[in-house]
mmCIF file of C-alpha atoms in Angstrom:
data_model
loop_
_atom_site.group_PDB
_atom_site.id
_atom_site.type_symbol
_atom_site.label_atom_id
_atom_site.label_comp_id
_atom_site.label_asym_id
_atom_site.label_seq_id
_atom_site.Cartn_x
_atom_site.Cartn_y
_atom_site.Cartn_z
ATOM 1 C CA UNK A 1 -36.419 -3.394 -8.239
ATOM 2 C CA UNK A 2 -33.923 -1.553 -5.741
ATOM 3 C CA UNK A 3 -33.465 -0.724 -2.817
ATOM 4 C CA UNK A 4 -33.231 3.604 -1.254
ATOM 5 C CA UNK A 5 -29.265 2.314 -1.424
ATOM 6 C CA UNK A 6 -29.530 1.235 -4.973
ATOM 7 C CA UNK A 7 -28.859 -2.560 -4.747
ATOM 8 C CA UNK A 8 -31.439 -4.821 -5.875
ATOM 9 C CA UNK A 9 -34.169 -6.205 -2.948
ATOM 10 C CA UNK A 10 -32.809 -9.316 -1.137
ATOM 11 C CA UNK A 11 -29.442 -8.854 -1.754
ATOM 12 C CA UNK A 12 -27.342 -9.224 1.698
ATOM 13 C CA UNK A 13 -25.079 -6.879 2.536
ATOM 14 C CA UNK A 14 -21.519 -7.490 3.451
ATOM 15 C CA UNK A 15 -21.039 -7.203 7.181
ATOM 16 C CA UNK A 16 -17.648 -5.587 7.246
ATOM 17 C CA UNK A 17 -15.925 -4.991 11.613
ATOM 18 C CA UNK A 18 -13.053 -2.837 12.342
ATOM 19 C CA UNK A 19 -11.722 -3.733 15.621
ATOM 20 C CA UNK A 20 -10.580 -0.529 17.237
ATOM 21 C CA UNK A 21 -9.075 -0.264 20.325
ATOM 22 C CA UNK A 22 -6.936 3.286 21.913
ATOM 23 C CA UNK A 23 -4.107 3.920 19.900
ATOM 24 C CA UNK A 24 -4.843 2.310 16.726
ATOM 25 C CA UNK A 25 -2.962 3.969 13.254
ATOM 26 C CA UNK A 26 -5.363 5.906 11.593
ATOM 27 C CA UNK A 27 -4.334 5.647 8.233
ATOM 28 C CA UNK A 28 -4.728 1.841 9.220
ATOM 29 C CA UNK A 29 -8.620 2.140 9.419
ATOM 30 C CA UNK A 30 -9.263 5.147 7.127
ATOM 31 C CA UNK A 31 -7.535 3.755 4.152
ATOM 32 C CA UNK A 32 -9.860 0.708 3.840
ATOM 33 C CA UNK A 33 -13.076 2.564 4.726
ATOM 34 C CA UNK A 34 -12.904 4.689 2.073
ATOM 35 C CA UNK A 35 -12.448 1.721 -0.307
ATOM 36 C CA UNK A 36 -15.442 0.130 0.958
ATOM 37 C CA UNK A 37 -17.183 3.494 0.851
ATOM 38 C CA UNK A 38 -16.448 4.179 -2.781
ATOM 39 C CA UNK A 39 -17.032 0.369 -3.692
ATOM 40 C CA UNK A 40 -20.464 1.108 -2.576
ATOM 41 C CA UNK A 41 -20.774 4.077 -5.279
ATOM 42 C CA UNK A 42 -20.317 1.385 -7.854
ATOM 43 C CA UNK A 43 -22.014 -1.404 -6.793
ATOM 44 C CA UNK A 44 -20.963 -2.942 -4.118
ATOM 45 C CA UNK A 45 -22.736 -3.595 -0.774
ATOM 46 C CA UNK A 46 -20.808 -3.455 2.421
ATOM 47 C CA UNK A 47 -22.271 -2.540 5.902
ATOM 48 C CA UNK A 48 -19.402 -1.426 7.846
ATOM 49 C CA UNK A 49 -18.712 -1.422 11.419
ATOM 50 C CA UNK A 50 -16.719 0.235 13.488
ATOM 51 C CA UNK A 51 -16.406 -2.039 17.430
ATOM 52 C CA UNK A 52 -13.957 -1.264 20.317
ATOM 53 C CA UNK A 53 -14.485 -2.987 23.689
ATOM 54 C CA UNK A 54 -16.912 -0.957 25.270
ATOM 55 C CA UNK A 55 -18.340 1.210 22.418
ATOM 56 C CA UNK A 56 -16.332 4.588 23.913
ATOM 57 C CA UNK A 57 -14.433 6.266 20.951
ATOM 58 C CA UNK A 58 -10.826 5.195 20.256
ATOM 59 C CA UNK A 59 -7.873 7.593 20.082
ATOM 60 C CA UNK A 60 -5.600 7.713 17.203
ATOM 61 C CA UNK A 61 -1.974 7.612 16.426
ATOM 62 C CA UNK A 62 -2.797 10.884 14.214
ATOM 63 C CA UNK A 63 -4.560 13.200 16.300
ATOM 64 C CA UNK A 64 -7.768 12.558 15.662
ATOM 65 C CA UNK A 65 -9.898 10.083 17.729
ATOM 66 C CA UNK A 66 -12.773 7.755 15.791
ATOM 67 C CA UNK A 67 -16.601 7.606 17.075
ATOM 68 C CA UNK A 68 -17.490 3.810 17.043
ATOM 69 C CA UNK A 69 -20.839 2.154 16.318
ATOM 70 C CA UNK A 70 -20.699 -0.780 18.439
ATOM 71 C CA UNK A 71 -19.260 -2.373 21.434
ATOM 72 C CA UNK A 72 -17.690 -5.985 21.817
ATOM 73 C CA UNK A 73 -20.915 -7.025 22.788
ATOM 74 C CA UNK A 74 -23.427 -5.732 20.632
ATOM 75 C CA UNK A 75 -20.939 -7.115 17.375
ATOM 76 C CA UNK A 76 -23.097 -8.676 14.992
ATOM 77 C CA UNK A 77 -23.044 -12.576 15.586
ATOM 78 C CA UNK A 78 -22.137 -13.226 11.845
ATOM 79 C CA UNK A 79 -19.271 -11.249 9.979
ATOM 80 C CA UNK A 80 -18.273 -11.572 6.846
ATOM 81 C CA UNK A 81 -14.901 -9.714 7.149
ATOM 82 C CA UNK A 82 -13.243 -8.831 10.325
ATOM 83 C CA UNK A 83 -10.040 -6.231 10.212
ATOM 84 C CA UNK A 84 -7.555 -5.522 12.551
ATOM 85 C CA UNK A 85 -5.488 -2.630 12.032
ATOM 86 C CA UNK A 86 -2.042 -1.999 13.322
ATOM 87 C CA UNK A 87 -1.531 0.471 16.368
ATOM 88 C CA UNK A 88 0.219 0.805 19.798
ATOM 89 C CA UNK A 89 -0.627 0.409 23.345
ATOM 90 C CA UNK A 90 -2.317 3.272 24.603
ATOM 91 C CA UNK A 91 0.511 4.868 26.926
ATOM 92 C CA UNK A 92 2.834 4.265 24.177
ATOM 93 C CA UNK A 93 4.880 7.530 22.962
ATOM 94 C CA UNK A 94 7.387 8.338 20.361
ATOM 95 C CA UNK A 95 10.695 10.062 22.248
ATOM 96 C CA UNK A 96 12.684 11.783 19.593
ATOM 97 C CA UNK A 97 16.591 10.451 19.944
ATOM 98 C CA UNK A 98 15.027 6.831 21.649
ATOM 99 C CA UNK A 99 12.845 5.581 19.687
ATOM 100 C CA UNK A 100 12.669 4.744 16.099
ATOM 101 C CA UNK A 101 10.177 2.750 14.036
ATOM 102 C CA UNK A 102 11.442 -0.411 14.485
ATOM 103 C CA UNK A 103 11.230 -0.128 18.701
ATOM 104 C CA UNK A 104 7.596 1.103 18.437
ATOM 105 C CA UNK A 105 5.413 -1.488 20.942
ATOM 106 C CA UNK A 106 3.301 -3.250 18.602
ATOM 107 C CA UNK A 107 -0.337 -4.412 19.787
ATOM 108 C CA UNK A 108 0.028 -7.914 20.596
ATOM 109 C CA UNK A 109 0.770 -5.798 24.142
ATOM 110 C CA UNK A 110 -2.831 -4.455 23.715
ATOM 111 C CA UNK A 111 -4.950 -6.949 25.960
ATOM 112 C CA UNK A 112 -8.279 -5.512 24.638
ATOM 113 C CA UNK A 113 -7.586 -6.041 21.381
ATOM 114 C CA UNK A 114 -7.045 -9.482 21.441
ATOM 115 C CA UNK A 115 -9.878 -10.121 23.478
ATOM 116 C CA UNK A 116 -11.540 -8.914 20.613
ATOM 117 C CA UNK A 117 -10.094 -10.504 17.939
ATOM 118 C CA UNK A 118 -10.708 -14.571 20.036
ATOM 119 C CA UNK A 119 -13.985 -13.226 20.269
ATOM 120 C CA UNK A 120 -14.495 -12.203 17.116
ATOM 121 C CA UNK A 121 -12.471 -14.463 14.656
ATOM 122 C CA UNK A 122 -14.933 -17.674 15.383
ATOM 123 C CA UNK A 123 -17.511 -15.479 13.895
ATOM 124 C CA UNK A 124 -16.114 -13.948 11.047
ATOM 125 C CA UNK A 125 -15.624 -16.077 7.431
ATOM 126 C CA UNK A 126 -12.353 -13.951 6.967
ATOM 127 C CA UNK A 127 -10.264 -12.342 9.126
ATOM 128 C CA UNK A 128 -7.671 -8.833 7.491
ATOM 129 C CA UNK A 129 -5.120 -7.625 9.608
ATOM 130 C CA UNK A 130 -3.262 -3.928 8.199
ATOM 131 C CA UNK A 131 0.201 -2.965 8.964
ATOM 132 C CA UNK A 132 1.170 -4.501 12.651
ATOM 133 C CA UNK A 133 -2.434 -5.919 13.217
ATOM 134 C CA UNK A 134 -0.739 -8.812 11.938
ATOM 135 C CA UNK A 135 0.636 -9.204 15.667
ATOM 136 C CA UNK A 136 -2.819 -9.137 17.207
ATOM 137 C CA UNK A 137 -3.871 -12.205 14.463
ATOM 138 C CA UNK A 138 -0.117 -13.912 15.349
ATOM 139 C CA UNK A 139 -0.551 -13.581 19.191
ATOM 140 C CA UNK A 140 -4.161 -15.491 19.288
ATOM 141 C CA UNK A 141 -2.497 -18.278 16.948
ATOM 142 C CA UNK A 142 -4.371 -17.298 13.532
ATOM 143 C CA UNK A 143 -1.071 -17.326 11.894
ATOM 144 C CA UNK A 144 0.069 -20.057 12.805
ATOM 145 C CA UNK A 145 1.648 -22.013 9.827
ATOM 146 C CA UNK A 146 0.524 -19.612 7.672
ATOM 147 C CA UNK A 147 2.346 -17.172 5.058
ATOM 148 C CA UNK A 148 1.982 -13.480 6.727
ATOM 149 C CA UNK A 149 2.954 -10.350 6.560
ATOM 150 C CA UNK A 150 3.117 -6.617 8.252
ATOM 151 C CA UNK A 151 5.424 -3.491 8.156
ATOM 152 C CA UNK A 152 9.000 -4.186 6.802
ATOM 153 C CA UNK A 153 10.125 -2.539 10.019
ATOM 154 C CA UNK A 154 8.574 -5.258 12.042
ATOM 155 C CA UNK A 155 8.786 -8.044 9.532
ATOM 156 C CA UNK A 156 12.442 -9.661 11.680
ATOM 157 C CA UNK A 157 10.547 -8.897 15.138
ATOM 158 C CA UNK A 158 6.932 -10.783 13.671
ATOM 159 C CA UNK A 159 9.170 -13.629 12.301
ATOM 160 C CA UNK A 160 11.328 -13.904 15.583
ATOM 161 C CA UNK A 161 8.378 -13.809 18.508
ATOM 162 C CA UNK A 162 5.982 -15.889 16.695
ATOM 163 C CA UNK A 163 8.094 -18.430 14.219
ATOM 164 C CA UNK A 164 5.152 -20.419 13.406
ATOM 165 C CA UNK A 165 4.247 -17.636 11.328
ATOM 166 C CA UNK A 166 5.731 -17.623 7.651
ATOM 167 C CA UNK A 167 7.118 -13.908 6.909
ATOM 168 C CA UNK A 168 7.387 -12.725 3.467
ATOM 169 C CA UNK A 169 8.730 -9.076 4.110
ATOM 170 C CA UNK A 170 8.115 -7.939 0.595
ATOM 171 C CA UNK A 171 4.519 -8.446 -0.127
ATOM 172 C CA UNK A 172 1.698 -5.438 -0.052
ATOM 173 C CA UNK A 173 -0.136 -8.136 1.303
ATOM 174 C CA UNK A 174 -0.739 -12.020 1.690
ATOM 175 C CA UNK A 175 -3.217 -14.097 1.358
ATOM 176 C CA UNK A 176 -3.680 -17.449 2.710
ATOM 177 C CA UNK A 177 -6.874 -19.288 3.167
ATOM 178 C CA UNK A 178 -9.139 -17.056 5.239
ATOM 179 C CA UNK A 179 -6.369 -14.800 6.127
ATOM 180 C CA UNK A 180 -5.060 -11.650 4.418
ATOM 181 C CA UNK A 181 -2.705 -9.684 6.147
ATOM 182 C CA UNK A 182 -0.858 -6.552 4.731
ATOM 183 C CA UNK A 183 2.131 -4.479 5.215
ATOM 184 C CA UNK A 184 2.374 -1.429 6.558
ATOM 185 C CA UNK A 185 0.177 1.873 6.256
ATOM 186 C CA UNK A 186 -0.752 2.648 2.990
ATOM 187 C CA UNK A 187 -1.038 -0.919 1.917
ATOM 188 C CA UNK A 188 -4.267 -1.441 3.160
ATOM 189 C CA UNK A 189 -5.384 0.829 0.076
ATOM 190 C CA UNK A 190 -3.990 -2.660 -1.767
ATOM 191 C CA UNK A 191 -5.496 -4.921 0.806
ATOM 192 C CA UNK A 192 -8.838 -3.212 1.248
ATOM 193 C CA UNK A 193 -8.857 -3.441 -2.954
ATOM 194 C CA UNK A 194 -7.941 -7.238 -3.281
ATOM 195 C CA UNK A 195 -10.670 -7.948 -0.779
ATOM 196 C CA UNK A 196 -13.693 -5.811 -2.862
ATOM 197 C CA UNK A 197 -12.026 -7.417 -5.928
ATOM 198 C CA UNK A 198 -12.976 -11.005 -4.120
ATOM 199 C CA UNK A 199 -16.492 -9.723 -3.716
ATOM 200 C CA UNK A 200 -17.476 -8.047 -6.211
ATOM 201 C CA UNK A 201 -14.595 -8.519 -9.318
ATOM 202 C CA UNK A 202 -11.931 -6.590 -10.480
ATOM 203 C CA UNK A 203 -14.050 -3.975 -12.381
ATOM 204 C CA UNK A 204 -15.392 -3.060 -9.361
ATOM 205 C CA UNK A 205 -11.940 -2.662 -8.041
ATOM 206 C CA UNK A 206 -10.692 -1.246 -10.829
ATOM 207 C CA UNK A 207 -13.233 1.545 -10.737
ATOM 208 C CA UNK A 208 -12.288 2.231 -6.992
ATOM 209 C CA UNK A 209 -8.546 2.318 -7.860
ATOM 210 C CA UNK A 210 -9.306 5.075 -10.577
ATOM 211 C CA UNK A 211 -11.353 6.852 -8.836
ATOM 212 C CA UNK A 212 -9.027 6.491 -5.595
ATOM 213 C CA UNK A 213 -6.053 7.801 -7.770
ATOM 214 C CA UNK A 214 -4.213 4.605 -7.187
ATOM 215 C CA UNK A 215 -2.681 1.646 -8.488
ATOM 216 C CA UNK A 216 -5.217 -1.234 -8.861
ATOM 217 C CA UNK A 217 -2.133 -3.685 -8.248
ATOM 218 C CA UNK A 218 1.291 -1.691 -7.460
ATOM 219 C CA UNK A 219 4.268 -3.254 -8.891
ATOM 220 C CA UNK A 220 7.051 -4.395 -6.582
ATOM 221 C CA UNK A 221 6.733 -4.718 -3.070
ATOM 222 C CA UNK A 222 7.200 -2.674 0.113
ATOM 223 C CA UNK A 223 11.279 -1.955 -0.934
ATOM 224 C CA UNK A 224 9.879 0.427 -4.229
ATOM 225 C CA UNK A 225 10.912 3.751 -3.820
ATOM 226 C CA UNK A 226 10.419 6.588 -6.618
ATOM 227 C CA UNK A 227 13.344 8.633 -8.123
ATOM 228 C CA UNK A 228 12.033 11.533 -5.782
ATOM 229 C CA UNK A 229 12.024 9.329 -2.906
ATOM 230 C CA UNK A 230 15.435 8.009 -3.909
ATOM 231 C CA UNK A 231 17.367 10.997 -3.782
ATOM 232 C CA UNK A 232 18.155 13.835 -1.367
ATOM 233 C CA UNK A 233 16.444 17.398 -2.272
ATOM 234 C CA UNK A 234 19.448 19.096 -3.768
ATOM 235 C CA UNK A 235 21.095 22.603 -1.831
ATOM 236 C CA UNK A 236 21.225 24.112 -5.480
ATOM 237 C CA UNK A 237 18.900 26.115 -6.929
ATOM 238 C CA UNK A 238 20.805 25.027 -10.330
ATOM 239 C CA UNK A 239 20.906 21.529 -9.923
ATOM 240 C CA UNK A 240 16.979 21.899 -8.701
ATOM 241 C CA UNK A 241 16.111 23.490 -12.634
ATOM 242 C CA UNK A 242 18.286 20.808 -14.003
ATOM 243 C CA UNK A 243 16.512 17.746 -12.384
ATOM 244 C CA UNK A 244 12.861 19.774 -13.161
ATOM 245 C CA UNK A 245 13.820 19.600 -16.583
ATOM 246 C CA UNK A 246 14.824 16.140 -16.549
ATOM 247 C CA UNK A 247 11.446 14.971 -15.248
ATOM 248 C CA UNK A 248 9.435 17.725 -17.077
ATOM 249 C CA UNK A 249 10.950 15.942 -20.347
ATOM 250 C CA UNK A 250 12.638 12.714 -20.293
ATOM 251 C CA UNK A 251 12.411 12.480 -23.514
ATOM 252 C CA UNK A 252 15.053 14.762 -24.448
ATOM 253 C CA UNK A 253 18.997 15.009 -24.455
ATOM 254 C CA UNK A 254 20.149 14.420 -20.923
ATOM 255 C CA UNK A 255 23.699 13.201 -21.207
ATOM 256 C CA UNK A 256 26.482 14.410 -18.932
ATOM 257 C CA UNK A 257 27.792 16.504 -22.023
ATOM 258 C CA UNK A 258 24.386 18.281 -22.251
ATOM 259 C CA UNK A 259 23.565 18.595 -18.581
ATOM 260 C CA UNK A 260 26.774 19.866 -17.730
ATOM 261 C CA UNK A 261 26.704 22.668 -20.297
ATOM 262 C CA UNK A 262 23.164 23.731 -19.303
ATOM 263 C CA UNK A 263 24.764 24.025 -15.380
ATOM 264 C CA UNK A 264 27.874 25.679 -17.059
ATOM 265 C CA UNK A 265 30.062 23.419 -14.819
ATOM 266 C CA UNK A 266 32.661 20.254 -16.176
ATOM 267 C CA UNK A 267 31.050 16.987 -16.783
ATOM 268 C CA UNK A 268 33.231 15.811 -13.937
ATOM 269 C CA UNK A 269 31.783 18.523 -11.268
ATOM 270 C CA UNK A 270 28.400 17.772 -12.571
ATOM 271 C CA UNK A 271 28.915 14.243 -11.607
ATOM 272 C CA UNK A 272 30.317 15.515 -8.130
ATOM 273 C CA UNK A 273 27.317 17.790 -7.742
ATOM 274 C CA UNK A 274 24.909 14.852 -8.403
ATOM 275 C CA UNK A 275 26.641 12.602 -6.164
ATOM 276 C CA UNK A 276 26.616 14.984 -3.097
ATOM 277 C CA UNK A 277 23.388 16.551 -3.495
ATOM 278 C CA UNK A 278 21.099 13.821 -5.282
ATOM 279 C CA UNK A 279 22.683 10.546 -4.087
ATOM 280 C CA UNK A 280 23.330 8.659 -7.272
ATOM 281 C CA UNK A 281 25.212 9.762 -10.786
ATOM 282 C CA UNK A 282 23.331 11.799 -13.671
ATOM 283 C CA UNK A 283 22.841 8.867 -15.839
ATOM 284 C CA UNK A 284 20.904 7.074 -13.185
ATOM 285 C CA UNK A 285 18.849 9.851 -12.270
ATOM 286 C CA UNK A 286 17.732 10.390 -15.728
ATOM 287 C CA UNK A 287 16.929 6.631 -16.276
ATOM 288 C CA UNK A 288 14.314 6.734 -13.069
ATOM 289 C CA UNK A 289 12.757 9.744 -14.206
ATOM 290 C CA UNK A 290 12.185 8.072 -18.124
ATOM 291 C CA UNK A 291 11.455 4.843 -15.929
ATOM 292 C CA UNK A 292 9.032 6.773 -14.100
ATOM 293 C CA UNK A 293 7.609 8.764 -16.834
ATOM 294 C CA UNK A 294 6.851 5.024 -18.722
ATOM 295 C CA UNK A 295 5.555 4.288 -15.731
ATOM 296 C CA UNK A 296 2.636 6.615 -15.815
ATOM 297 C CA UNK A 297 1.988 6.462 -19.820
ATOM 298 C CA UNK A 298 1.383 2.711 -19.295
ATOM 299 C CA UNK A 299 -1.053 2.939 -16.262
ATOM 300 C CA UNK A 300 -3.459 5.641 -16.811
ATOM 301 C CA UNK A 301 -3.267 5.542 -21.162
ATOM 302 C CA UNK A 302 -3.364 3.005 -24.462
ATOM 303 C CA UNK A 303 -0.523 4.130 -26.156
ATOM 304 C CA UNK A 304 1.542 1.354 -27.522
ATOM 305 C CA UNK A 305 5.096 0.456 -25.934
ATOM 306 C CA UNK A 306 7.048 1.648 -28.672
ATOM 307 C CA UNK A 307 5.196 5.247 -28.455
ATOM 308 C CA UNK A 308 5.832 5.222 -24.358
ATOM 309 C CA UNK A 309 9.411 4.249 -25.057
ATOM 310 C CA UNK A 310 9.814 6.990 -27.636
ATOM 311 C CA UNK A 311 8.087 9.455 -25.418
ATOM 312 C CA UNK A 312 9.905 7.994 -22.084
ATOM 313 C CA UNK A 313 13.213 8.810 -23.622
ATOM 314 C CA UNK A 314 14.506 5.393 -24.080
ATOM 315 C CA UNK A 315 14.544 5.284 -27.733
ATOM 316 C CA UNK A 316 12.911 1.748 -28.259
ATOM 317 C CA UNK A 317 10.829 -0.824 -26.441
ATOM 318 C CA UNK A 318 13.953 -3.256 -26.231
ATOM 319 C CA UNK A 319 15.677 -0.523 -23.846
ATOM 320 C CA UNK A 320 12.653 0.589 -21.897
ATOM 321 C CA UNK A 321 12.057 -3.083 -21.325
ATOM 322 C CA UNK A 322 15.657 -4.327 -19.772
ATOM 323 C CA UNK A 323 15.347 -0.889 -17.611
ATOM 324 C CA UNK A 324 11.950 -2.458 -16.489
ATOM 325 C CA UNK A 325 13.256 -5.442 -15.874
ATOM 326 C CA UNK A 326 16.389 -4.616 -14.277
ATOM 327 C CA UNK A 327 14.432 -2.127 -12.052
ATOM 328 C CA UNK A 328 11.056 -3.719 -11.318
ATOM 329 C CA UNK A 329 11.552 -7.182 -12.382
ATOM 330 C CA UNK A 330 8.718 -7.549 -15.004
ATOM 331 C CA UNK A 331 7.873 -6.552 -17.940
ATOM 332 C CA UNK A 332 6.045 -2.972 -19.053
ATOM 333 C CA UNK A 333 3.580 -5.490 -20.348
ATOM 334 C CA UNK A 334 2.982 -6.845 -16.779
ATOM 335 C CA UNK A 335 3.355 -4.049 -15.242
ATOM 336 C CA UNK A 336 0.685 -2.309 -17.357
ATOM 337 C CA UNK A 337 -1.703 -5.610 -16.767
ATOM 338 C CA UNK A 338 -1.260 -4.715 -12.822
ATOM 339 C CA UNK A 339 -3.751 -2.067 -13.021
ATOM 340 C CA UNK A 340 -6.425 -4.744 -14.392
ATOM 341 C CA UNK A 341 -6.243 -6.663 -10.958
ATOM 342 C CA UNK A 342 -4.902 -6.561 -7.406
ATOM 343 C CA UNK A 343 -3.107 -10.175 -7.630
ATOM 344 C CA UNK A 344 -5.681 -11.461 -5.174
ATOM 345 C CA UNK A 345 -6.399 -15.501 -5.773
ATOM 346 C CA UNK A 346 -9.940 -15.094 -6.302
ATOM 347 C CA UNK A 347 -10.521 -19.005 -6.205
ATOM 348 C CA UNK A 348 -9.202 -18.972 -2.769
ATOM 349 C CA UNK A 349 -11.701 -17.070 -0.819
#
């Protein structure tokens, strides 16, 4: 028999704080909620709360300001997970020309929220920071001796204030013990996922991803970049239609010779074109759009690796999986298996 909420009688829920304070990064918050939220579509059970110091709504870094359900002191006395997502102090603003990412104040300045986090930590059987909440959990001495990590623009400034704290700058997030800490913005999508794959298993998780549109586990580490991401948007309207056709079918002809007779320019001018406008050669850009192309095949289908190879453009599985290698450091095999779990250690929790 079930609950109105669908899960069966008796079971307990999964008492789940934010710890908001003014400023916080909204991405920081909303990311994981709606993980949580569409966990509980497919069977999970959270009960999550949103607490600032004195109940009042907290502003954002995005606009918008969030509506709380509880203050400090009406937080429940047992938590099962407590988060603390990244921000900056309240009078905190960005001057174009002055200051760049890595000279944004980071909230270990934020005296409220680390009276929240001492008083909440004792109570809570894990602890999640996102993003630059890893600062808050550093500054009370949760870190300390502990792997960590937080945005790879704040990664040299976590390492040098608090070296008790083991950095790995790479990771989407780590886990150690109790604490799981991720890096920056959108990786609490991956941290909020490892945690309901803890709870509840990864095809829970794996639902969530799907639905989510996301990678279950993302290959690589904060340093990926896409081959859209990679290069500059070319001045050209030619060279535009060339790449489009590149990524609209890798699998076809794309060598210099070909590419420079569809722009009706010398292969050496093509190259000079690519250079200037895309920011790497022709051959390179065409490998990242079949690597990315592979990519996709082998996360959201069941075709075999020979068929993505063939499809990808790179002939055979033996090319397709040096390119892999050489550009992501696994296999497609493993990179494929990544969507069947976040990474998380399970046994550790």
């Amino acid at each position: 028999m079930a609950d109105d909420s669908g899960h069966p009688d008796g079971e307990t829920p999964r008492t789940v704080v934010f710890a908001l304070y003014d400023k916080v990064t909204l991405q920081d918050v909303a990311a994981p909620l709606e993980i949580f939220a569409r966990a509980n579509d497919f069977g999970a059970h959270y009960r999550v709360l949103l607490v600032s110091p004195t109940g009042d709504s907290v502003a954002t870094t995005a606009y918008a300001s969030l509506h709380v359900d509880l203050s400090l002191a009406e937080a429940p006395e047992e938590i099962d997970t407590l988060i603390v997502p990244g921000g900056v102090p309240a009078d905190f603003t960005f001057t174009p020309g002055e200051h760049d990412i890595p000279e944004e104040t980071t909230p270990d300045a934020v005296e409220p929220a680390l009276a929240m986090v001492r008083a909440l930590a004792p109570r809570s059987r894990r602890i999640a920071s996102v993003c630059t909440g890893a600062f808050v959990l550093a500054a009370v001495g949760l870190l300390d001796d502990r792997r960590a990590t937080t945005h790879w623009a704040h990664c040299q400034a976590l390492a040098r204030r608090y070296p008790r704290v083991k950095v790995d700058p790479d990771s989407l997030f780590v886990q150690d013990g109790p604490f799981i800490t991720g890096a920056g913005i959108s990786a609490g999508i991956d941290l909020a996922l490892a945690l309901v794959e803890t709870d509840y298993g990864p095809a829970v998780a794996r639902r969530v991803a799907r639905w989510m549109v996301v990678f279950l586990q993302r290959p690589g580490g904060q340093a990926q970049f896409s081959v859209w991401a990679q290069s500059a948007l070319p001045v050209s309207t030619g060279l535009r239609e060339i790449l489009d056709a590149i990524v609209a079918d890798p699998g076809a002809d794309h060598s210099v010779a070909v590419l420079a007779a569809q722009a009706a320019v010398s292969e050496r001018h093509l190259a000079r074109m690519f250079g200037d406008q895309v920011g790497m050669t022709p051959a390179r850009f065409v490998e990242q759009a079949r690597l990315e192309a592979a990519k996709v095949m082998l996360a959201t289908g069941d075709h075999s690796q020979e068929a993505i190879a063939r499809r990808a453009g790179f002939g055979g599985p033996d090319t397709m999986r040096r390119t892999f290698r050489r550009n992501l450091g696994v296999s497609p095999g493993t990179y494929r298996s990544r969507f069947r779990t976040t990474g998380v250690d399970r046994s550790a929790s």
